[in-house]
Amino acid sequence: MHTATPDSPGTSHVNSLGIAKPPGETRVVVAMSGGVDSSVTAAWLKLQGYDVVGITLQLYDHGMAVQRKGACCAGQDIYDARQVADRFGFPHYVLDYESRFSDAVMDDFAESYLRGETPIPCVRCNQTVKFRDLMATARELGADCLATGHYIRRVEGPAGPELHRAADPAKDQSYFLFATTAGQLAFLRFPLGGLTKPETRALAQRLGVPVADKPDSQDICFVPDGRYAEVVARLRPGAVEPGDIVHVDGRQLGRHRGIVHFTIGQRRGLGLGDHEATGGEPLYVVALDAGANRVVVGPRRALGRDLVSVAELNWLGDGQLSPTGEAVEVKLRSTQAPVPARVFPRGDGADIRLDRPQDGVAPGQAAVFYRGDRVLGGGWIRAAALSLDQAA
């Protein structure tokens, strides 16, 4: 097992969280979802002598939540978090963030889909409700830091704390935390970043955490069984309308039930029957034209993009992003490996030039920058194109 140290302590004058106080005088608010990761985080810190306060956020209607399984922050999860707090003897509070969550995450999710994008609500949740609003609450409670069960590492660098990938590549959550600002990073701690998931479960068993065997959550908390379109239709009644499916060459191939059912790079479920393949080539979703309510399909070779524009840039590198660009590796989907690129500042966003065209670059997803294990930030993909030299 890796050394069980939450974060590098830096010097002998600070505790294991890098704070210059004895653990008993260090108040740590722990964001508790009721799962094994945040539960181990809270229990582990409490047993090290920290002044732990657990907080669980109620993010959506509790009546609906108690009927849900496999989603974070549901009724059972609130109960599980409280069990852990009772078992280890620290206070636990449930905060009603339902209206904040609806405004900052659910409404953004619906509007993004209706714009023809493929949103990532978990990033928005971390960016707003969890790291902005919950952090403010933690400060009001007199906390010295906010700890979470995320698999990512906070490393003290020469210019201040840096964000690094987790020790466990299979559980690394850095893609979903790219919007963490430098100011937030100064207050955050990620005790599990140096552990693998099996090590966390073994630690849960050893500590006697009640949810040691609880399965990981799979669904987005407000999207039952991955039915995104149904949620959008409920949030925006009448906004999901049928339209045309057209080939990149202009031919109309069929009709769709709403662009919210599609994402860039999608191959299956196009509903085109005999048109699913043209000339022996399978068809993919190449573009979503929200203005015309059209789904544009074409062969795989039509998917390639090497120019990507992002908005809301969060740069975590040393100093400002150079006007002449920075060489980075960029991850364009959570399941894709990073690829070489160069990133240039542009207003509040950035322009990315990929070394080679990539398939499935979808507006609404994130472009996250890395240099080795270090996370250099990222932004929200707004547009992508193929450069003239590549098109030729």
CSV table of N, CA and C in Angstrom, one decimal, residues 249-346:
chain,number,residue,atom,x,y,z
A,249,ASP,N,-23.2,15.7,-47.4
A,249,ASP,CA,-23.3,16.1,-48.8
A,249,ASP,C,-24.6,16.7,-49.1
A,250,GLY,N,-25.5,16.9,-48.1
A,250,GLY,CA,-26.7,17.7,-48.3
A,250,GLY,C,-27.9,16.8,-48.4
A,251,ARG,N,-27.8,15.5,-48.6
A,251,ARG,CA,-29.0,14.6,-48.7
A,251,ARG,C,-29.7,14.5,-47.4
A,252,GLN,N,-31.1,14.5,-47.5
A,252,GLN,CA,-31.9,14.2,-46.3
A,252,GLN,C,-32.0,12.7,-46.2
A,253,LEU,N,-31.6,12.2,-45.0
A,253,LEU,CA,-31.7,10.7,-44.8
A,253,LEU,C,-32.8,10.3,-43.9
A,254,GLY,N,-33.3,11.1,-43.1
A,254,GLY,CA,-34.4,10.7,-42.2
A,254,GLY,C,-34.8,11.8,-41.2
A,255,ARG,N,-35.5,11.5,-40.2
A,255,ARG,CA,-35.9,12.4,-39.2
A,255,ARG,C,-35.5,12.0,-37.8
A,256,HIS,N,-35.3,12.9,-36.9
A,256,HIS,CA,-35.0,12.6,-35.5
A,256,HIS,C,-36.0,13.1,-34.5
A,257,ARG,N,-36.0,12.6,-33.3
A,257,ARG,CA,-37.0,13.0,-32.3
A,257,ARG,C,-36.5,14.2,-31.4
A,258,GLY,N,-35.3,14.7,-31.7
A,258,GLY,CA,-34.8,15.8,-31.0
A,258,GLY,C,-33.3,15.7,-30.9
A,259,ILE,N,-32.5,16.8,-31.1
A,259,ILE,CA,-31.1,16.7,-31.1
A,259,ILE,C,-30.5,16.3,-29.8
A,260,VAL,N,-31.3,16.4,-28.7
A,260,VAL,CA,-30.8,16.0,-27.4
A,260,VAL,C,-30.5,14.5,-27.3
A,261,HIS,N,-30.9,13.7,-28.3
A,261,HIS,CA,-30.7,12.3,-28.3
A,261,HIS,C,-29.3,12.0,-29.0
A,262,PHE,N,-28.6,13.0,-29.4
A,262,PHE,CA,-27.4,12.7,-30.2
A,262,PHE,C,-26.1,13.5,-29.6
A,263,THR,N,-25.0,12.9,-29.9
A,263,THR,CA,-23.7,13.6,-29.6
A,263,THR,C,-22.7,13.4,-30.7
A,264,ILE,N,-21.8,14.3,-30.8
A,264,ILE,CA,-20.8,14.2,-31.9
A,264,ILE,C,-20.0,12.9,-31.7
A,265,GLY,N,-19.8,12.2,-32.8
A,265,GLY,CA,-19.1,10.9,-32.8
A,265,GLY,C,-20.0,9.7,-32.7
A,266,GLN,N,-21.3,9.9,-32.4
A,266,GLN,CA,-22.2,8.8,-32.2
A,266,GLN,C,-22.3,8.0,-33.5
A,267,ARG,N,-22.3,6.7,-33.3
A,267,ARG,CA,-22.5,5.8,-34.5
A,267,ARG,C,-23.8,5.0,-34.4
A,268,ARG,N,-24.1,4.5,-33.2
A,268,ARG,CA,-25.3,3.7,-33.0
A,268,ARG,C,-26.6,4.5,-32.7
A,269,GLY,N,-27.7,3.9,-33.0
A,269,GLY,CA,-29.0,4.5,-32.7
A,269,GLY,C,-29.3,5.7,-33.5
A,270,LEU,N,-28.9,5.8,-34.7
A,270,LEU,CA,-29.2,6.9,-35.6
A,270,LEU,C,-30.6,6.8,-36.2
A,271,GLY,N,-31.1,5.6,-36.2
A,271,GLY,CA,-32.5,5.4,-36.7
A,271,GLY,C,-32.6,5.6,-38.2
A,272,LEU,N,-31.6,5.3,-39.0
A,272,LEU,CA,-31.6,5.5,-40.4
A,272,LEU,C,-31.9,4.3,-41.2
A,273,GLY,N,-32.0,3.2,-40.6
A,273,GLY,CA,-32.3,2.0,-41.4
A,273,GLY,C,-31.3,1.7,-42.5
A,274,ASP,N,-31.7,1.6,-43.7
A,274,ASP,CA,-30.8,1.3,-44.8
A,274,ASP,C,-29.8,2.4,-45.1
A,275,HIS,N,-30.0,3.5,-44.5
A,275,HIS,CA,-29.0,4.6,-44.7
A,275,HIS,C,-27.9,4.6,-43.6
A,276,GLU,N,-27.9,3.6,-42.7
A,276,GLU,CA,-26.9,3.6,-41.6
A,276,GLU,C,-25.5,3.5,-42.1
A,277,ALA,N,-25.4,2.9,-43.3
A,277,ALA,CA,-24.1,2.9,-44.0
A,277,ALA,C,-24.2,3.3,-45.4
A,278,THR,N,-23.3,4.1,-45.9
A,278,THR,CA,-23.3,4.6,-47.3
A,278,THR,C,-22.1,4.1,-48.0
A,279,GLY,N,-22.3,3.3,-49.1
A,279,GLY,CA,-21.2,2.8,-49.8
A,279,GLY,C,-20.3,1.9,-48.9
A,280,GLY,N,-20.9,1.2,-48.0
A,280,GLY,CA,-20.2,0.3,-47.1
A,280,GLY,C,-19.6,0.9,-45.9
A,281,GLU,N,-19.7,2.3,-45.8
A,281,GLU,CA,-19.1,3.0,-44.7
A,281,GLU,C,-20.1,3.4,-43.6
A,282,PRO,N,-19.9,3.1,-42.4
A,282,PRO,CA,-20.8,3.4,-41.3
A,282,PRO,C,-20.9,5.0,-41.2
A,283,LEU,N,-22.0,5.4,-40.7
A,283,LEU,CA,-22.3,6.9,-40.6
A,283,LEU,C,-22.1,7.2,-39.1
A,284,TYR,N,-21.6,8.4,-38.9
A,284,TYR,CA,-21.4,9.0,-37.5
A,284,TYR,C,-22.1,10.4,-37.5
A,285,VAL,N,-22.4,10.8,-36.3
A,285,VAL,CA,-22.9,12.2,-36.1
A,285,VAL,C,-21.7,13.1,-36.2
A,286,VAL,N,-21.7,14.0,-37.2
A,286,VAL,CA,-20.6,14.9,-37.4
A,286,VAL,C,-20.8,16.3,-36.8
A,287,ALA,N,-22.1,16.7,-36.8
A,287,ALA,CA,-22.4,18.0,-36.3
A,287,ALA,C,-23.8,18.1,-35.8
A,288,LEU,N,-24.1,18.9,-34.9
A,288,LEU,CA,-25.5,19.2,-34.4
A,288,LEU,C,-25.8,20.7,-34.6
A,289,ASP,N,-26.7,20.9,-35.6
A,289,ASP,CA,-27.1,22.3,-35.9
A,289,ASP,C,-28.3,22.7,-35.2
A,290,ALA,N,-28.1,23.3,-34.0
A,290,ALA,CA,-29.3,23.6,-33.1
A,290,ALA,C,-30.2,24.6,-33.8
A,291,GLY,N,-29.6,25.6,-34.5
A,291,GLY,CA,-30.4,26.6,-35.1
A,291,GLY,C,-31.4,26.1,-36.1
A,292,ALA,N,-31.0,25.1,-36.9
A,292,ALA,CA,-31.9,24.5,-37.9
A,292,ALA,C,-32.5,23.2,-37.4
A,293,ASN,N,-32.1,22.8,-36.2
A,293,ASN,CA,-32.6,21.6,-35.6
A,293,ASN,C,-32.3,20.4,-36.4
A,294,ARG,N,-31.1,20.3,-36.9
A,294,ARG,CA,-30.6,19.3,-37.8
A,294,ARG,C,-29.5,18.5,-37.2
A,295,VAL,N,-29.5,17.2,-37.4
A,295,VAL,CA,-28.4,16.3,-37.1
A,295,VAL,C,-27.6,16.0,-38.4
A,296,VAL,N,-26.4,16.3,-38.5
A,296,VAL,CA,-25.6,16.1,-39.7
A,296,VAL,C,-24.7,14.8,-39.5
A,297,VAL,N,-24.8,13.9,-40.4
A,297,VAL,CA,-24.0,12.7,-40.3
A,297,VAL,C,-23.1,12.5,-41.5
A,298,GLY,N,-22.1,11.7,-41.4
A,298,GLY,CA,-21.2,11.4,-42.4
A,298,GLY,C,-20.2,10.3,-42.1
A,299,PRO,N,-19.3,9.9,-43.0
A,299,PRO,CA,-18.3,8.9,-42.7
A,299,PRO,C,-17.4,9.3,-41.6
A,300,ARG,N,-16.6,8.4,-41.1
A,300,ARG,CA,-15.7,8.7,-40.0
A,300,ARG,C,-14.7,9.7,-40.4
A,301,ARG,N,-14.2,9.7,-41.6
A,301,ARG,CA,-13.2,10.7,-42.0
A,301,ARG,C,-13.7,12.1,-41.9
A,302,ALA,N,-15.0,12.3,-41.8
A,302,ALA,CA,-15.5,13.7,-41.7
A,302,ALA,C,-15.5,14.2,-40.3
A,303,LEU,N,-15.1,13.3,-39.3
A,303,LEU,CA,-15.1,13.7,-37.9
A,303,LEU,C,-13.9,14.5,-37.4
A,304,GLY,N,-12.8,14.3,-38.2
A,304,GLY,CA,-11.6,14.9,-37.7
A,304,GLY,C,-11.6,16.4,-37.5
A,305,ARG,N,-11.0,16.8,-36.3
A,305,ARG,CA,-10.9,18.2,-36.0
A,305,ARG,C,-9.5,18.5,-35.4
A,306,ASP,N,-8.9,19.6,-35.8
A,306,ASP,CA,-7.6,19.9,-35.1
A,306,ASP,C,-7.5,21.3,-34.6
A,307,LEU,N,-8.6,22.1,-34.8
A,307,LEU,CA,-8.7,23.4,-34.2
A,307,LEU,C,-9.8,23.5,-33.2
A,308,VAL,N,-9.6,23.8,-32.0
A,308,VAL,CA,-10.6,23.7,-31.0
A,308,VAL,C,-10.6,25.1,-30.2
A,309,SER,N,-11.8,25.7,-30.1
A,309,SER,CA,-11.9,26.9,-29.3
A,309,SER,C,-12.6,26.6,-28.0
A,310,VAL,N,-12.1,27.1,-26.9
A,310,VAL,CA,-12.7,26.9,-25.6
A,310,VAL,C,-13.0,28.2,-24.9
A,311,ALA,N,-14.0,28.2,-24.0
A,311,ALA,CA,-14.4,29.4,-23.3
A,311,ALA,C,-14.2,29.1,-21.8
A,312,GLU,N,-14.2,30.2,-21.0
A,312,GLU,CA,-14.1,30.1,-19.5
A,312,GLU,C,-12.8,29.4,-19.2
A,313,LEU,N,-11.7,29.8,-19.8
A,313,LEU,CA,-10.4,29.2,-19.5
A,313,LEU,C,-10.0,29.3,-18.0
A,314,ASN,N,-9.6,28.2,-17.5
A,314,ASN,CA,-9.0,28.2,-16.1
A,314,ASN,C,-7.6,27.7,-16.2
A,315,TRP,N,-6.6,28.6,-16.2
A,315,TRP,CA,-5.2,28.3,-16.4
A,315,TRP,C,-4.5,28.1,-15.0
A,316,LEU,N,-3.9,26.9,-14.8
A,316,LEU,CA,-3.3,26.6,-13.6
A,316,LEU,C,-1.8,26.5,-13.7
A,317,GLY,N,-1.3,26.9,-14.9
A,317,GLY,CA,0.2,26.8,-15.1
A,317,GLY,C,0.9,27.9,-14.3
A,318,ASP,N,2.2,27.9,-14.3
A,318,ASP,CA,3.0,28.9,-13.6
A,318,ASP,C,2.9,30.2,-14.5
A,319,GLY,N,2.4,31.3,-13.9
A,319,GLY,CA,2.3,32.6,-14.6
A,319,GLY,C,1.2,32.5,-15.6
A,320,GLN,N,1.1,33.6,-16.4
A,320,GLN,CA,0.1,33.7,-17.4
A,320,GLN,C,0.3,32.8,-18.6
A,321,LEU,N,-0.7,32.4,-19.3
A,321,LEU,CA,-0.6,31.6,-20.5
A,321,LEU,C,0.1,32.5,-21.6
A,322,SER,N,1.2,32.1,-22.1
A,322,SER,CA,2.0,32.9,-23.0
A,322,SER,C,1.2,33.2,-24.3
A,323,PRO,N,1.3,34.4,-24.8
A,323,PRO,CA,0.7,34.7,-26.1
A,323,PRO,C,1.2,33.9,-27.3
A,324,THR,N,2.4,33.4,-27.1
A,324,THR,CA,3.0,32.6,-28.2
A,324,THR,C,2.6,31.1,-28.1
A,325,GLY,N,1.8,30.8,-27.0
A,325,GLY,CA,1.3,29.5,-26.9
A,325,GLY,C,2.1,28.6,-25.9
A,326,GLU,N,1.5,27.6,-25.5
A,326,GLU,CA,2.2,26.6,-24.6
A,326,GLU,C,2.0,25.2,-25.1
A,327,ALA,N,3.1,24.4,-25.1
A,327,ALA,CA,2.9,23.0,-25.5
A,327,ALA,C,2.3,22.2,-24.4
A,328,VAL,N,1.3,21.5,-24.6
A,328,VAL,CA,0.6,20.8,-23.6
A,328,VAL,C,0.1,19.4,-24.2
A,329,GLU,N,-0.4,18.6,-23.3
A,329,GLU,CA,-1.2,17.5,-23.8
A,329,GLU,C,-2.7,17.8,-23.4
A,330,VAL,N,-3.6,17.5,-24.3
A,330,VAL,CA,-5.0,17.9,-24.0
A,330,VAL,C,-5.9,16.7,-24.1
A,331,LYS,N,-6.8,16.6,-23.1
A,331,LYS,CA,-7.8,15.6,-23.0
A,331,LYS,C,-9.1,16.2,-23.5
A,332,LEU,N,-9.8,15.6,-24.5
A,332,LEU,CA,-11.0,16.2,-25.1
A,332,LEU,C,-12.2,15.5,-24.7
A,333,ARG,N,-12.1,14.3,-24.1
A,333,ARG,CA,-13.2,13.5,-23.5
A,333,ARG,C,-12.7,12.8,-22.3
A,334,SER,N,-13.5,12.5,-21.3
A,334,SER,CA,-13.0,11.9,-20.1
A,334,SER,C,-12.4,10.5,-20.3
A,335,THR,N,-12.9,9.8,-21.4
A,335,THR,CA,-12.5,8.5,-21.6
A,335,THR,C,-11.3,8.4,-22.7
A,336,GLN,N,-10.9,9.6,-23.2
A,336,GLN,CA,-9.9,9.6,-24.2
A,336,GLN,C,-8.5,9.9,-23.5
A,337,ALA,N,-7.5,9.4,-24.1
A,337,ALA,CA,-6.1,9.7,-23.7
A,337,ALA,C,-5.7,11.1,-24.1
A,338,PRO,N,-4.9,11.8,-23.3
A,338,PRO,CA,-4.4,13.2,-23.8
A,338,PRO,C,-3.6,13.1,-25.0
A,339,VAL,N,-3.7,14.1,-25.9
A,339,VAL,CA,-2.9,14.2,-27.1
A,339,VAL,C,-2.1,15.4,-27.2
A,340,PRO,N,-1.0,15.5,-27.9
A,340,PRO,CA,-0.2,16.7,-28.0
A,340,PRO,C,-0.9,17.8,-28.7
A,341,ALA,N,-0.7,19.0,-28.2
A,341,ALA,CA,-1.3,20.2,-28.7
A,341,ALA,C,-0.5,21.5,-28.3
A,342,ARG,N,-1.0,22.6,-28.9
A,342,ARG,CA,-0.5,23.9,-28.4
A,342,ARG,C,-1.7,24.8,-28.1
A,343,VAL,N,-1.6,25.5,-27.0
A,343,VAL,CA,-2.8,26.3,-26.6
A,343,VAL,C,-2.4,27.7,-26.5
A,344,PHE,N,-3.3,28.6,-27.1
A,344,PHE,CA,-3.0,30.0,-27.2
A,344,PHE,C,-4.2,30.8,-26.4
A,345,PRO,N,-3.8,31.8,-25.7
A,345,PRO,CA,-4.9,32.6,-25.0
A,345,PRO,C,-5.7,33.4,-26.1
A,346,ARG,N,-7.0,33.5,-25.7
A,346,ARG,CA,-7.9,34.3,-26.6
A,346,ARG,C,-9.1,34.8,-25.7
